[in-house]
Coordinates of C-alpha atoms in Angstrom, one line a residue:
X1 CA 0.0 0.0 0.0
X2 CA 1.2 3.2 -0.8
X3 CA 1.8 5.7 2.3
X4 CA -0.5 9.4 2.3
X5 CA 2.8 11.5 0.9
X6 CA 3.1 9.0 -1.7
X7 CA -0.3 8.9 -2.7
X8 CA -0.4 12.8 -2.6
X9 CA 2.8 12.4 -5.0
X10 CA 1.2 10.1 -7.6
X11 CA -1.7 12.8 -7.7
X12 CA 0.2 15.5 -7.9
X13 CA 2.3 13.9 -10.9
X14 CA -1.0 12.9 -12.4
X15 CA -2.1 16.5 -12.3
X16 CA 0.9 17.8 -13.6
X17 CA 0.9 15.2 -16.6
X18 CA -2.8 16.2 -17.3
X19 CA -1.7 19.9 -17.6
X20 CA 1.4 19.1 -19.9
X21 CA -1.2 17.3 -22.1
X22 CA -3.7 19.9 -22.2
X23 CA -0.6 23.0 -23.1
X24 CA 0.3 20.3 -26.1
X25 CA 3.5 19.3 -24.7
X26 CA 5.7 16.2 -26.7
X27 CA 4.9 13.2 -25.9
X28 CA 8.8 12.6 -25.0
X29 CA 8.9 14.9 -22.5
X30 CA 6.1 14.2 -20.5
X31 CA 7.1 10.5 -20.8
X32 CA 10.5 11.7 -18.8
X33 CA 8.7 13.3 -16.4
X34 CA 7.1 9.9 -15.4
X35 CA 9.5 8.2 -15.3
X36 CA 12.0 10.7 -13.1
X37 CA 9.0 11.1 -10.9
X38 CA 8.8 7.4 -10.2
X39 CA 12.8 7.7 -10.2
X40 CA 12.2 9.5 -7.1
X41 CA 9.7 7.5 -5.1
X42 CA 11.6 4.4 -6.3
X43 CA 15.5 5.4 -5.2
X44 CA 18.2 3.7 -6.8
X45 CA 16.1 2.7 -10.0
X46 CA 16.4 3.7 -13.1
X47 CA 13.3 3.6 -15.5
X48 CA 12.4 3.8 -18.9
X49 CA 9.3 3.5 -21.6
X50 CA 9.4 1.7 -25.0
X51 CA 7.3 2.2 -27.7
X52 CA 5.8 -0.4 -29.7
X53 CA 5.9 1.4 -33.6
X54 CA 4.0 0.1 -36.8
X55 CA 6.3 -2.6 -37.4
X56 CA 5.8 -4.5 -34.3
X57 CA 9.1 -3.3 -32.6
X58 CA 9.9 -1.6 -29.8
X59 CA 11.6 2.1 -29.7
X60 CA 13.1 4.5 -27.2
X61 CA 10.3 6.4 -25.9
X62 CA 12.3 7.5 -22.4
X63 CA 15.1 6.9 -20.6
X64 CA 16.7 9.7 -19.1
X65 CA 19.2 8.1 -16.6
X66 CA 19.6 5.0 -18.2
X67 CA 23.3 5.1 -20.5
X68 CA 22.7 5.8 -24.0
X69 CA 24.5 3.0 -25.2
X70 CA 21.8 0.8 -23.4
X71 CA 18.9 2.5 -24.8
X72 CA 20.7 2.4 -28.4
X73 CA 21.0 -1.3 -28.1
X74 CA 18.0 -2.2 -27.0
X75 CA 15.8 0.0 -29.6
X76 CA 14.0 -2.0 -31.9
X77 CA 13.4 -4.6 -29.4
X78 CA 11.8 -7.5 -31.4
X79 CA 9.3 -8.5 -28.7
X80 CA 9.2 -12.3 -28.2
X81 CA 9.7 -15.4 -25.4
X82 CA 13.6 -14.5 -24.8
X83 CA 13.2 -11.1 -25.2
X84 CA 14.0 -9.8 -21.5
X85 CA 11.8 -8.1 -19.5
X86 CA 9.9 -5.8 -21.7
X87 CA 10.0 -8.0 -25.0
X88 CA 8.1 -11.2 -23.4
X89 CA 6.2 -8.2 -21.7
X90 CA 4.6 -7.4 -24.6
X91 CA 4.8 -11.0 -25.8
X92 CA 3.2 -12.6 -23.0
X93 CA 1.0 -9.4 -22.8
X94 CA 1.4 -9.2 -19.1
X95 CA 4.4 -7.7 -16.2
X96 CA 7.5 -9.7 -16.4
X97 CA 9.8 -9.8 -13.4
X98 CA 13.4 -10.5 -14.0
X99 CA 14.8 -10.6 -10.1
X100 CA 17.9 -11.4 -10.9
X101 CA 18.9 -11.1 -14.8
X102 CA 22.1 -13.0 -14.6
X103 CA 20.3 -16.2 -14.0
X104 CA 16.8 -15.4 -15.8
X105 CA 16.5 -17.4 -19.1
X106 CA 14.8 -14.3 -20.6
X107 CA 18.0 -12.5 -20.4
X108 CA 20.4 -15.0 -22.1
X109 CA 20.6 -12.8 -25.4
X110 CA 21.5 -9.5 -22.9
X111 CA 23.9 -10.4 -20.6
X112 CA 26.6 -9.1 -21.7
X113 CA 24.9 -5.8 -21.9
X114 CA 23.2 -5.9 -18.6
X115 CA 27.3 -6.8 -16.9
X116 CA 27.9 -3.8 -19.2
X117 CA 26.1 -1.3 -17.8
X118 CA 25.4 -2.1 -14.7
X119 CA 21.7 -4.3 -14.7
X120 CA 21.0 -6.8 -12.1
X121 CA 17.2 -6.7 -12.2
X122 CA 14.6 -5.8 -14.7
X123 CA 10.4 -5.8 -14.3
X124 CA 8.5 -4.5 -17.3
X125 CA 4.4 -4.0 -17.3
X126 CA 2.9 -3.7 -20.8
X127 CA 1.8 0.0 -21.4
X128 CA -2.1 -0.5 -22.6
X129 CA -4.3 1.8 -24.9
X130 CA -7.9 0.6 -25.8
X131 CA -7.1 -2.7 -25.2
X132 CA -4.2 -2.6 -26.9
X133 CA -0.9 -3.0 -26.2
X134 CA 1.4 0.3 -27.6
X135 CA 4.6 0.1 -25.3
X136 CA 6.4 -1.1 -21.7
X137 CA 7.5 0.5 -18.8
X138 CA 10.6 -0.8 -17.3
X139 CA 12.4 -0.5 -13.9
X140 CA 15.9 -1.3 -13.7
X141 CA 17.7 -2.2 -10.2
X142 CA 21.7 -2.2 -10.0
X143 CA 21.3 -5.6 -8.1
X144 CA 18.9 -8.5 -8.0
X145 CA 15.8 -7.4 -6.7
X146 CA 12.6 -8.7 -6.3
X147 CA 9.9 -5.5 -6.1
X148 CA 7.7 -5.6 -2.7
X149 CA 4.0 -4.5 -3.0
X150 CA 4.4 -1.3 -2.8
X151 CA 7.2 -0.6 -5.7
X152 CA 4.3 -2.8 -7.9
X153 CA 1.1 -0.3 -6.8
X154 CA 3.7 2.7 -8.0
X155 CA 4.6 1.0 -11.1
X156 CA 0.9 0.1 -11.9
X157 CA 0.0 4.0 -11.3
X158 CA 2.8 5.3 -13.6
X159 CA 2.0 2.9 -16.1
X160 CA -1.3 4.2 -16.1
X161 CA -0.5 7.7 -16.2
X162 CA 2.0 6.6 -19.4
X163 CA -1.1 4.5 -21.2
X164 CA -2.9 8.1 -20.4
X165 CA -0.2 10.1 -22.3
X166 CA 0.3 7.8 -25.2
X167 CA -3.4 7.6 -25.8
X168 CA -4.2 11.3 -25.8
X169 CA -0.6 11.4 -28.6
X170 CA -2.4 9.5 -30.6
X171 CA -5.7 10.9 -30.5
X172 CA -3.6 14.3 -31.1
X173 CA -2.6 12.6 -34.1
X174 CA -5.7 11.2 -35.3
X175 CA -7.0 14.9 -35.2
X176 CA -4.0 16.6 -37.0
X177 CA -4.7 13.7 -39.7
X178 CA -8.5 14.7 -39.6
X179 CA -7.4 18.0 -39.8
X180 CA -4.7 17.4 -43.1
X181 CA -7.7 15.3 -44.5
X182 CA -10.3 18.3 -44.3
X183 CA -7.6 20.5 -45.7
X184 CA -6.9 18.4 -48.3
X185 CA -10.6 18.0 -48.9
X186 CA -11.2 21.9 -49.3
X187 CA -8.2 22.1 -51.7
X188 CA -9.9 19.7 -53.6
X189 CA -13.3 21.4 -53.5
X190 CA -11.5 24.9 -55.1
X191 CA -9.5 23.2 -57.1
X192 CA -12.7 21.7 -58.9
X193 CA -14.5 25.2 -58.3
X194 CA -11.4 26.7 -60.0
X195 CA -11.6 24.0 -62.7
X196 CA -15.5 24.3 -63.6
X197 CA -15.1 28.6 -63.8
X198 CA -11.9 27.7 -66.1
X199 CA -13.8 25.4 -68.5
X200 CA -16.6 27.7 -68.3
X201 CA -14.8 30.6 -69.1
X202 CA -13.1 28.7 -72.0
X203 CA -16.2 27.7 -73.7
X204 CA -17.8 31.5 -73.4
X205 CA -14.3 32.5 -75.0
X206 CA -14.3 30.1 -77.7
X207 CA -18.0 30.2 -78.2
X208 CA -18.7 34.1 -79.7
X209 CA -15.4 33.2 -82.3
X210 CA -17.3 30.3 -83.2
X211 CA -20.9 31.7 -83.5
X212 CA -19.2 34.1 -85.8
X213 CA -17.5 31.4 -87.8
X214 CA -20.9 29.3 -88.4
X215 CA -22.7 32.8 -88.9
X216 CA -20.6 33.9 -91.8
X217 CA -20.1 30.2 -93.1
X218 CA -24.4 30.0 -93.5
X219 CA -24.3 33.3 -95.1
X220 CA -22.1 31.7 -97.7
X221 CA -24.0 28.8 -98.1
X222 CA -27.2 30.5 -98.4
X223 CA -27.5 34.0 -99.8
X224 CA -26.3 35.2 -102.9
X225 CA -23.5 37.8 -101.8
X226 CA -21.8 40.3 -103.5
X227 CA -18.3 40.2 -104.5
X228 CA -17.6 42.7 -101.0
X229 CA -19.8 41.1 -98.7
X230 CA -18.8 37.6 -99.7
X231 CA -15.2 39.3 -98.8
X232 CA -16.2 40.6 -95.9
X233 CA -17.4 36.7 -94.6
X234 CA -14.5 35.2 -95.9
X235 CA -12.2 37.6 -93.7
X236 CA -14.0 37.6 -90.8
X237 CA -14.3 33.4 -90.6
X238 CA -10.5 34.0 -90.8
X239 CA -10.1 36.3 -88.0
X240 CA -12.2 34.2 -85.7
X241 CA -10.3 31.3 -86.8
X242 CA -7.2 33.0 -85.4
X243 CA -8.8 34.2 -82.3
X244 CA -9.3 30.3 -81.6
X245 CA -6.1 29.4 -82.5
X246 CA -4.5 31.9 -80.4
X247 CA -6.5 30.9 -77.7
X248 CA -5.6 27.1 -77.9
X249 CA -2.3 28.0 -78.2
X250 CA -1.8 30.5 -75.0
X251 CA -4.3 27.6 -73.3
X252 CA -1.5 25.2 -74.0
X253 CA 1.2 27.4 -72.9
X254 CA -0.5 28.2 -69.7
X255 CA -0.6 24.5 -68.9
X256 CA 3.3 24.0 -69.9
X257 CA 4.1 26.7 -67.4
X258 CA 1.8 25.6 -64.9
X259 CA 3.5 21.9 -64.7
X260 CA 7.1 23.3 -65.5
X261 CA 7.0 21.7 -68.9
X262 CA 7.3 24.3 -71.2
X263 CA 10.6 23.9 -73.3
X264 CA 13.0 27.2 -72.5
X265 CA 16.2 27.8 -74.5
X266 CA 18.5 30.4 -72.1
X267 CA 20.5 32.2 -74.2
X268 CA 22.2 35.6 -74.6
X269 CA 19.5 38.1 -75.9
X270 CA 19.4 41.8 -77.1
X271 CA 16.3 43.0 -75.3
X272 CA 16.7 46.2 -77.0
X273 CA 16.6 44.3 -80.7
X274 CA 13.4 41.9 -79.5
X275 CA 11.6 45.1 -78.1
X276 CA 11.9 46.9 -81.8
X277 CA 10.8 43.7 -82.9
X278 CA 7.7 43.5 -80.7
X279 CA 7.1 47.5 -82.1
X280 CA 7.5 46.5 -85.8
X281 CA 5.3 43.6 -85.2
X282 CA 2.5 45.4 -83.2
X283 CA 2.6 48.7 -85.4
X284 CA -0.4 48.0 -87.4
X285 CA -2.8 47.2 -84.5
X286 CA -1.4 50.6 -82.6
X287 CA -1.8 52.7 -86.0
X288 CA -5.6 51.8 -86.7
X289 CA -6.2 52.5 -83.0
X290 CA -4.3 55.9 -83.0
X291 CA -1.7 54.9 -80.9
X292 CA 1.5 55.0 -80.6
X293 CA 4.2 52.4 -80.0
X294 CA 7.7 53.4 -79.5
X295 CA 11.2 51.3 -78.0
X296 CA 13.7 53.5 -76.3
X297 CA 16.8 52.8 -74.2
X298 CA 20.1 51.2 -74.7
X299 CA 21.1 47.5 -75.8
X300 CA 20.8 45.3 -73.3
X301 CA 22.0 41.7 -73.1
X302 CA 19.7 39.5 -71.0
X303 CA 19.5 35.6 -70.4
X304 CA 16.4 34.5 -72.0
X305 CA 14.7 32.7 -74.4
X306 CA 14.2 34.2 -77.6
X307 CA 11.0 33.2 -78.8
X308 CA 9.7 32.7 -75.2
X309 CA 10.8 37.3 -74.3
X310 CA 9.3 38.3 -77.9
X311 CA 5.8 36.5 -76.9
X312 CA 5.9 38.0 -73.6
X313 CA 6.8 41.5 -75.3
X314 CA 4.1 40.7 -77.6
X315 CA 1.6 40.0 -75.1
X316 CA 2.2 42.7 -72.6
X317 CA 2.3 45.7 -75.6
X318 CA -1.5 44.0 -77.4
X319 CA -2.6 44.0 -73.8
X320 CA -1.5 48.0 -73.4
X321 CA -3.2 48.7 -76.6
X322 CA -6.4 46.9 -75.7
X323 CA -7.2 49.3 -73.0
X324 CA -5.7 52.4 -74.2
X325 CA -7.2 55.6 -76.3
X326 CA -6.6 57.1 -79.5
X327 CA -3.6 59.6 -79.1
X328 CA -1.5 57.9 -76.4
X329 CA 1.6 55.8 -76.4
X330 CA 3.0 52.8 -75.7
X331 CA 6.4 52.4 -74.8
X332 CA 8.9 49.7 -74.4
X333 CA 12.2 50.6 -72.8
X334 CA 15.3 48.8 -72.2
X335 CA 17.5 49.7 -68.7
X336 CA 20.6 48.2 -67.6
X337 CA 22.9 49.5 -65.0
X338 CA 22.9 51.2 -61.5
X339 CA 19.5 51.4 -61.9
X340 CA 18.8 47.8 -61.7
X341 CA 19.2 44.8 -59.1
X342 CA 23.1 43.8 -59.8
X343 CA 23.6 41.4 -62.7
X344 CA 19.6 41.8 -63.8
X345 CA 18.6 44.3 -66.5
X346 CA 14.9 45.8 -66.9
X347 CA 12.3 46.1 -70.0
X348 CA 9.3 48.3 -69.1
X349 CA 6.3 48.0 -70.8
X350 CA 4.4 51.7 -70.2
X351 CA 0.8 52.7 -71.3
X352 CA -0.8 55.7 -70.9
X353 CA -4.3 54.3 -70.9
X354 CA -6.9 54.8 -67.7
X355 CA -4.7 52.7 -65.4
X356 CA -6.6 49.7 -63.5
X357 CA -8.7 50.3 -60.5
X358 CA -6.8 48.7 -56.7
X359 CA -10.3 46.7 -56.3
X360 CA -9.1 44.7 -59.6
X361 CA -5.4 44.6 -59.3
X362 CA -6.2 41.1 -57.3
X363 CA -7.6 39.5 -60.9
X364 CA -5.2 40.7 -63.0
X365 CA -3.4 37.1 -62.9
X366 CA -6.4 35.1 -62.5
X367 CA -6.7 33.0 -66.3
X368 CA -9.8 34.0 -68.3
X369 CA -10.5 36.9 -65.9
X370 CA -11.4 39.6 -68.6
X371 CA -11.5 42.4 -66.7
X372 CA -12.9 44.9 -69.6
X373 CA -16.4 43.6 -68.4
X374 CA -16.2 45.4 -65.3
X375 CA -14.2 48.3 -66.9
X376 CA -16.2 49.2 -69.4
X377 CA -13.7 48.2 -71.9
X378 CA -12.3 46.0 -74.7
X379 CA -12.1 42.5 -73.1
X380 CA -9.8 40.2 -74.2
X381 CA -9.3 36.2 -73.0
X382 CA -7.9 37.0 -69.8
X383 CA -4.6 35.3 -70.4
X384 CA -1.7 37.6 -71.9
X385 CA -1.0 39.3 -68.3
X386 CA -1.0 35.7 -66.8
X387 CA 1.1 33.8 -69.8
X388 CA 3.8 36.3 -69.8
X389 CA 4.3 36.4 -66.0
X390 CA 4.7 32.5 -66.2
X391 CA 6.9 33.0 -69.0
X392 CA 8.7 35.3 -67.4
X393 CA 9.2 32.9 -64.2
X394 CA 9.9 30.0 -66.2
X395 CA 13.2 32.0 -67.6
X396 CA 14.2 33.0 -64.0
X397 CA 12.8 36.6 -63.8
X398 CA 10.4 38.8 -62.2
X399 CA 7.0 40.2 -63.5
X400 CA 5.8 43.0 -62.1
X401 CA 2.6 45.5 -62.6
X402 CA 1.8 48.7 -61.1
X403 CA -0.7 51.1 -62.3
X404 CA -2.6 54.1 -61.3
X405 CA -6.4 55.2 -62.4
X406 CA -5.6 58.2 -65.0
X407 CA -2.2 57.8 -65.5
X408 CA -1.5 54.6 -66.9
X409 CA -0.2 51.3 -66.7
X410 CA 3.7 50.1 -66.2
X411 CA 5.3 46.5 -66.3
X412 CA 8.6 45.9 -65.2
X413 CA 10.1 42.1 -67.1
X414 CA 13.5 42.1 -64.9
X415 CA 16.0 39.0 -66.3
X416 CA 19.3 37.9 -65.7
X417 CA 22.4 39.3 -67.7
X418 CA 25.3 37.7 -69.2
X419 CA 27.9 37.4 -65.9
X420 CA 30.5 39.6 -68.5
X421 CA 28.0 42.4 -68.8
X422 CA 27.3 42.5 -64.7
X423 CA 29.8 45.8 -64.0
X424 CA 28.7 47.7 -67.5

């Protein structure tokens, strides 16, 4: 029977255990702090708790004043009918008592280890959780010992408050799995949500191209054009066409970029010479609209893909013209230098169109969201501002977009230069 102090101890450690449970304290350490409060009530002994893992093994759990060396040996404890104290423990699913371990036939394959380090007694109670068995507790004695009633009750009570510890870890864990379950749930959920609004938006894109295409191609079939109408048809199922195509085309970029498969050949690149490209190119669109496209700034040597910087170029300057009014300009410029990150170099992209409201910068990188709906503008698929920042990305630089209602619109590309060019 255990005395009133010791009684009041076991409570008190009980308590405490309870409160290191309830602050989310590791399992380890609250394990050591039963077994160096039984340490104490038990003098001389030196205790330790094994863990019984997926495998059907036993691990260190605790051990705090038994050598390390012992605990090292011992972990992964395959539990059996020679298995000393705490592997026939949890083979005979009941407290083993190994008085003297010289002698016990339990302890044959550990002598040597228990002469090593100092063992000449071993008992070992099963730890239990639901019924089940998930670990031992052990007390070691220097000398043969057999343990009176009293060391037993103790050992029963800390045993206890150990099942009580490893059974809350677990439900701990079975609620952090719950919880990484939900979580993965929800992501699920949105990415489906995020799925259905891309498909949708794809097929409203695709669809008004497509209506236009079967409209014109009836008109054909059916009335009796003249020489300009029938033109007129003929050009427009060809724009349309292209409008698909370019769709399906910056639809299958997106996706190479999104799974880091799109094909990039780094190489040195004049920015300056793929800008004057992108103005020669785009010239056409900007003069029927009024506008006008320009490229200053120096030559400037960048690590890029060529094909890949000219359809981000291209993207960026349609995208400025979309939005902007007759009698403004668009310009590209090259920068290199002090002004820069070192070893990067800088192509702005600069409109003077009526800039994007804060309420919508959020969207401007979200595929297919065509933000001249809510504008009051020209709406295009929703996807140049988001294929050339992943374009961007995909050849190791930076995309960024700043703009101001009235004033305009400016994108910064910043890429890598050549290591030769980083002090020019």
């Amino acid at each position: 029977m255990l005395s009133g102090d010791e009684a009041t101890a076991v409570l008190d450690r009980q308590t405490s255990v309870m409160e290191q449970l309830a602050s989310g304290a590791r399992l380890t350490d609250v394990l050591e702090g039963i077994v160096v409060a039984l340490e104490e009530l038990i003098p001389g002994s030196r205790c330790s708790v094994l863990l019984l893992d997926d495998d059907g093994v036993l691990r260190h759990g605790a051990a705090p004043t038994l050598p390390s060396a012992y605990s090292d040996a011992i972990d992964g404890l395959e539990p059996g009918p020679l298995a000393g104290s705490c592997g026939t423990a949890v083979h005979l699913g009941r407290q083993v008592v190994a008085a003297d371990v010289s002698s016990d036939p339990r302890w044959e394959p550990f002598r040597e280890l228990a002469v090593e380090h100092d063992i000449g007694a071993c008992w070992s109670s099963p730890i239990r959780s639901q019924s089940r068995i998930v670990g031992t507790f052990a007390v070691y004695d220097r000398r043969p010992h057999e343990p009176d009633e009293r060391e037993r009750e103790l050992v029963r009570r800390f045993t206890h408050l150990a099942s009580i510890a490893v059974a809350h870890d677990g439900a701990a864990s079975e609620r952090e799995a719950r919880h990484v379950a939900e979580l993965a749930r929800q992501s699920a959920e949105r990415a489906n949500h995020a799925k259905s609004q891309f498909v949708t938006s794809l097929s409203h894109e695709l669809r008004t191209p497509l209506q236009s295409i079967t409209g014109f191609t009836e008109s054909l079939k059916t009335l009796d054009l003249s020489p300009e109408r029938r033109q007129h048809a003929l050009d427009g199922i060809s724009y349309a066409s292209a409008h698909i195509l370019s769709i399906v085309d910056d639809v299958l970029d997106l996706a190479r970029t999104e799974a880091g498969a799109m094909p990039i050949a780094l190489e040195r690149v004049d920015a300056a010479g793929v800008a004057a490209a992108t103005v020669a190119l785009t010239q056409p669109l900007a003069a029927a609209r009024g506008i006008t496209v320009e490229c200053v700034g120096p030559p400037v040597e960048v690590i890029a893909d060529r094909r890949r910087l000219q359809q981000v170029l291209l993207n960026l300057v349609s995208n400025a013209l979309r939005f902007s009014t007759s009698d403004t300009v668009v310009t590209i410029r090259t920068e290199a230098g002090i002004q820069c990150p070192p070893g990067a170099a800088r192509v702005h992209v600069i409109d003077q169109g009526p800039g994007i409201p804060d309420d919508l910068l959020a969207r401007l990188f979200v595929p297919f969201d065509r933000l001249g709906a809510d504008a009051g503008r020209e709406g295009g698929a929703g996807l140049g501002l988001v294929l050339a920042k992943r374009l961007t990305e995909a050849m190791g630089g930076l995309l960024d977009l700043d703009s101001t209602v009235g004033f305009g619109t400016h994108v910064t590309v910043t890429l890598e230069r050549p290591a030769a060019d980083d002090e020019a």
